[in-house]
Short mmCIF file of C-alpha atoms in Angstrom, two decimals:
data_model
loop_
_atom_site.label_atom_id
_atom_site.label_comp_id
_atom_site.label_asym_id
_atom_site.label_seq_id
_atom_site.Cartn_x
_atom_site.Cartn_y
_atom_site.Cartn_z
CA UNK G 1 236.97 139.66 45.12
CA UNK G 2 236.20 138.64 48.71
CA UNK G 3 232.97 139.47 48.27
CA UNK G 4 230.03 137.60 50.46
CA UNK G 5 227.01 136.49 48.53
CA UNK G 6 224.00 136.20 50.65
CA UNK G 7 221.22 133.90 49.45
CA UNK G 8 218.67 133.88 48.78
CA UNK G 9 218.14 137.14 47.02
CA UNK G 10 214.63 137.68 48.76
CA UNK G 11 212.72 135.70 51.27
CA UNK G 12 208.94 136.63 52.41
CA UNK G 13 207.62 134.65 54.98
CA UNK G 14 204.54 134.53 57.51
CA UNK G 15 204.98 136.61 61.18
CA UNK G 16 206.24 134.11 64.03
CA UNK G 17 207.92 132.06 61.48
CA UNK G 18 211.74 131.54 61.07
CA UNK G 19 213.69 132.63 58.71
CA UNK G 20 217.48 131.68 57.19
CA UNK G 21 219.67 133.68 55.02
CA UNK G 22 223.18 132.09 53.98
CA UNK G 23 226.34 133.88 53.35
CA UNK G 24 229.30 132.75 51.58
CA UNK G 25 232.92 134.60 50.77
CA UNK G 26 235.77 133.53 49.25
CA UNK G 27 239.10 134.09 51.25
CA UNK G 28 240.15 133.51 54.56
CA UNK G 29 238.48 135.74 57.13
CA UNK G 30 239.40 137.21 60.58
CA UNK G 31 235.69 137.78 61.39
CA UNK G 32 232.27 138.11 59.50
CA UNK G 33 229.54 139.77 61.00
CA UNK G 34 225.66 140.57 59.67
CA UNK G 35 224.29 144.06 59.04
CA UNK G 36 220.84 144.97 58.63
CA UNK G 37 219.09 147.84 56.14
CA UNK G 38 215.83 149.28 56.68
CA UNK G 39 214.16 150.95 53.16
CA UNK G 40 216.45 154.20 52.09
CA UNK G 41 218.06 153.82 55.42
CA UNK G 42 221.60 153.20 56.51
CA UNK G 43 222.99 149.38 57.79
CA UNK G 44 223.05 149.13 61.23
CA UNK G 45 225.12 145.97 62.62
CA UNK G 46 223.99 142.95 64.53
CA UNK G 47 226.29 140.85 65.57
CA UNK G 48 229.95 139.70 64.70
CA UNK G 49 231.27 136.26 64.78
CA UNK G 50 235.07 135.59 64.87
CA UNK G 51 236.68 132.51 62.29
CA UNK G 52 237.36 130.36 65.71
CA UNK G 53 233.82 130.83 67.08
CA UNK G 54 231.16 128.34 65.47
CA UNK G 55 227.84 129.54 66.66
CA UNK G 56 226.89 132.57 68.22
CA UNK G 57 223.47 133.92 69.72
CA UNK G 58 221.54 137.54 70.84
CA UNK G 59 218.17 137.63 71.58
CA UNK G 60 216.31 136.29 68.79
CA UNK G 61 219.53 135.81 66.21
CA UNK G 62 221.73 132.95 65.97
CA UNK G 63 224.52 133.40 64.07
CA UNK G 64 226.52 130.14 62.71
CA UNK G 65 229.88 130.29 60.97
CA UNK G 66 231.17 127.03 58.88
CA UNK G 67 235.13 128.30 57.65
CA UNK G 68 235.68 125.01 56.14
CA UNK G 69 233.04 125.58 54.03
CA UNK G 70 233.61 129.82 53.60
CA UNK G 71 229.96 130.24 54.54
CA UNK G 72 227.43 131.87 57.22
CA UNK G 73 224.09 131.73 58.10
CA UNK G 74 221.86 133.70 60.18
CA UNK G 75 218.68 132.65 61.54
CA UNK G 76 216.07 134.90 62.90
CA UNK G 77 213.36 133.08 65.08
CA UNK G 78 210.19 134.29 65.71
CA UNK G 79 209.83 136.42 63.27
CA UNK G 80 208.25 139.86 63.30
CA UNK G 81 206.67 142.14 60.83
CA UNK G 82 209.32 145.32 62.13
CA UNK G 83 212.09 142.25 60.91
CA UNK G 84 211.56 143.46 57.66
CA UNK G 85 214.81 144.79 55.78
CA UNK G 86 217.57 143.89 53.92
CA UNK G 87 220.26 141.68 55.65
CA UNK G 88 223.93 141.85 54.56
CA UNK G 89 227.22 139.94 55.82
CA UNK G 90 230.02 141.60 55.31
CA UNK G 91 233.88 139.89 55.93
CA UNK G 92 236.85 141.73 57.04
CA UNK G 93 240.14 142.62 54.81
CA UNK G 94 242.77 143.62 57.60
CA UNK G 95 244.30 146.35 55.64
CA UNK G 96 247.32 149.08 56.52
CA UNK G 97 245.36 151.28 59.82
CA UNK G 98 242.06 150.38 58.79
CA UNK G 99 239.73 147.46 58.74
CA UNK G 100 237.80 147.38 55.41
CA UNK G 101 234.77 145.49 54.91
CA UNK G 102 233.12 143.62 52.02
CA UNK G 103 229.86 143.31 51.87
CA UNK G 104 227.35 140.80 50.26
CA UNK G 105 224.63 141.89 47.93
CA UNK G 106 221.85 141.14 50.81
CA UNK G 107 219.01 139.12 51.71
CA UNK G 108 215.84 141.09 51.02
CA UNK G 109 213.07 139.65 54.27
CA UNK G 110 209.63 140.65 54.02
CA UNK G 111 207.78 139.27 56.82
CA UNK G 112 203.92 139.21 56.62
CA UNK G 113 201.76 140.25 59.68
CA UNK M 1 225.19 156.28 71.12
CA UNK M 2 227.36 156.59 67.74
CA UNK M 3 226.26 159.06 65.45
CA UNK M 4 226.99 159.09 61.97
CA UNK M 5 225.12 162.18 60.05
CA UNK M 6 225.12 162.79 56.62
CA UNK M 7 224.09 166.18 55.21
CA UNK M 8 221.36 165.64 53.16
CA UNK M 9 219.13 162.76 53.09
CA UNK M 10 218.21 163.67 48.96
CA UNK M 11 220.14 165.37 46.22
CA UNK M 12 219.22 166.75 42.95
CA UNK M 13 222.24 167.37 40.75
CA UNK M 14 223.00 168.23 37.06
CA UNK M 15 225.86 166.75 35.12
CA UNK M 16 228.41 168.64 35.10
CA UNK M 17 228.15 169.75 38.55
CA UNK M 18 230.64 169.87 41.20
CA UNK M 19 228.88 168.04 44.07
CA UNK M 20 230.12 167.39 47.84
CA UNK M 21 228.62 165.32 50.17
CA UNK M 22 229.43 165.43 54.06
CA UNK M 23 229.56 163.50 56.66
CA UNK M 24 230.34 163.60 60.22
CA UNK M 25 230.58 161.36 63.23
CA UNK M 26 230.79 162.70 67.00
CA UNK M 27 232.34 159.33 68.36
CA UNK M 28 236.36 160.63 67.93
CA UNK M 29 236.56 157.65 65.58
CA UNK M 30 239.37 157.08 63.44
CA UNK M 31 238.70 155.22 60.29
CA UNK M 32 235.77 156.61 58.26
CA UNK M 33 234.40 155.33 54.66
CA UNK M 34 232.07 156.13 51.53
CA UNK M 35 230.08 153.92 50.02
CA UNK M 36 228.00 153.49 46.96
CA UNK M 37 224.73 151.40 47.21
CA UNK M 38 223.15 149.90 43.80
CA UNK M 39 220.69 147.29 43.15
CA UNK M 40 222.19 144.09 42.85
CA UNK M 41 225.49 145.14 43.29
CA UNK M 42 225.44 145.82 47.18
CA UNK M 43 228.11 148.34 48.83
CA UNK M 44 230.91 149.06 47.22
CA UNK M 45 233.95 150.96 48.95
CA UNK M 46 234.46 154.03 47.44
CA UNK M 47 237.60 155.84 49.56
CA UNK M 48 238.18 155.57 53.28
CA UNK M 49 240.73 157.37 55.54
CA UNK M 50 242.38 156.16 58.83
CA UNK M 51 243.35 159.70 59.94
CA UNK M 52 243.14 162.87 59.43
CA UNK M 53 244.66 164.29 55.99
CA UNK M 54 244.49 160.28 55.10
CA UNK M 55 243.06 159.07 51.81
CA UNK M 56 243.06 154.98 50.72
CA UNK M 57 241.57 154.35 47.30
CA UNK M 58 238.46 151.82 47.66
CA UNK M 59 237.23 149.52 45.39
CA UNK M 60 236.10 152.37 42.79
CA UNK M 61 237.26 155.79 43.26
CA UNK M 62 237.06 156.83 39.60
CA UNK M 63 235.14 160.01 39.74
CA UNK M 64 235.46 160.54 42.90
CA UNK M 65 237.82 162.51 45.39
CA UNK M 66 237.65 162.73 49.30
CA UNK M 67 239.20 165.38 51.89
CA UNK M 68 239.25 164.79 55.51
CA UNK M 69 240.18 168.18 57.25
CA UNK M 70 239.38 166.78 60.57
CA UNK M 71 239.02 163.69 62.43
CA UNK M 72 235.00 163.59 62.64
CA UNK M 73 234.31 165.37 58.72
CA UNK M 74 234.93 163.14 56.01
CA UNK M 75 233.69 164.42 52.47
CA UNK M 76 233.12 162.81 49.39
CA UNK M 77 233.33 165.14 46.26
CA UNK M 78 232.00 164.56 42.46
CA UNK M 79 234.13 166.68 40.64
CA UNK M 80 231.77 166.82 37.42
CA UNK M 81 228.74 164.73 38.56
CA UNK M 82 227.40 162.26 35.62
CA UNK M 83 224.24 159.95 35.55
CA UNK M 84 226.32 156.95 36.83
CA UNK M 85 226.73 158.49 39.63
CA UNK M 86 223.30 158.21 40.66
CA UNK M 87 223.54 156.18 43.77
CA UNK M 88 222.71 155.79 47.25
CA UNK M 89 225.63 157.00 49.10
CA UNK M 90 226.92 155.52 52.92
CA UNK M 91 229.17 156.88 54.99
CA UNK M 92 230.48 154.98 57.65
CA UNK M 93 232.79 155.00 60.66
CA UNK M 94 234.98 152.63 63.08
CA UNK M 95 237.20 153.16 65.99
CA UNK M 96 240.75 151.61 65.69
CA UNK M 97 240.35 150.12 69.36
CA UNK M 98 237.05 148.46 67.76
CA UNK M 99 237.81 148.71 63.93
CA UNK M 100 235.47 145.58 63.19
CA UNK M 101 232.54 147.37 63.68
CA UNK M 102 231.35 150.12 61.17
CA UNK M 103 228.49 152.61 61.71
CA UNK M 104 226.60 153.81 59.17
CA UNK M 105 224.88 157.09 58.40
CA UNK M 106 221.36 157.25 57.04
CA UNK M 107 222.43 157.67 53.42
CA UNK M 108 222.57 160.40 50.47
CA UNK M 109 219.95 159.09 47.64
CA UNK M 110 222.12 161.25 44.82
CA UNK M 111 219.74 161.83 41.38
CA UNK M 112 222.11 163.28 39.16
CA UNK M 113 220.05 164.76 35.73
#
């Protein structure tokens, strides 16, 4: 499976802190990108990094992307209490007219006010 | 914005039952996809279609079927709904011009009795 794994599991840190979640797949990728999941709610994407790009930033994410080592992390600085969610990466499968995505098991944040 | 609705936000079901969940995007895009969401298992790729009358097979269809009439309606339907199929169901879209990016609905939290 090409599945990412995202660790750690769960992370809880204090407001105005940063914090780091890791992502690793298995297979070559075409681009990876990070996801975010409020409670009960759908994912809503964040940014996308392509296999030749190394680093990436908006606003307060940073996005870094290590192929040679088939892993991802993304760092959120300054954090806030409305960061709190579930973070997922998810890799790309280039498939016959669609582009299918597999997705990590997720990074659960809690950040305390 | 993309939209990405889902027609209900909870579901009650019995086993046995015959259950159909919608979804529908107003962005003319053409790949859409369902989901199932479990702890510790993250998404999983249920069916997705690239066009309309299209069906792919995901990761685990068993269970499952899909119909996509037209371009923006893509349902998912449990033709005799059992307990395992209690789930958090996605639904997601992309464009082919922009097929990395997928946007999700809010979700279907199915409870099947």
């Amino acid at each position: 499976s090409q599945q990412g794994e995202e660790d750690p599991q769960a992370l809880s840190i204090q407001e105005g802190e940063n914090a780091t979640m890791n992502c690793s797949y298995k297979t070559s990728i075409n681009n990876l990108q990070w996801y975010r999941q409020n409670s009960g709610r759908g994912l809503v994407h964040l940014i996308l990094i392509r296999s030749n790009e190394r680093e990436k930033h908006s606003g307060r994410l940073r996005v870094t992307l290590d192929t040679s080592k088939k892993s991802s992390s993304l760092l959120i600085t300054a954090s806030r209490a409305a960061d709190t969610a579930s973070y997922f990466c998810a890799t790309d499968a280039k498939q016959t007219g669609a582009n299918n995505l597999f997705f990590g098991t997720g990074t659960r944040l809690t950040v305390i006010p | 914005d993309v939209k990405v609705t889902q027609s209900s936000r909870y579901l009650v079901k019995r086993t046995g039952e015959k259950v159909f969940l919608e979804c529908v995007q107003d962005m003319d895009h053409e790949n859409m996809f369902w989901y199932r969401q479990d702890p510790g298992l993250g998404l999983r790729l249920i069916y997705f279609s690239y066009d309309v009358k299209m069906k792919e097979k995901g990761d685990i269809p068993e269970g499952y079927s899909v119909s996509r009439e037209k371009k923006e309606r893509f349902s998912l339907i449990l033709e005799s709904a059992s307990t395992n199929q209690t789930s958090m169901y996605l639904c997601a879209s992309s464009s082919q011009r922009e097929s990395d990016t997928q946007y999700f609905g809010p979700g279907t939290r199915l409870t099947v009795l």
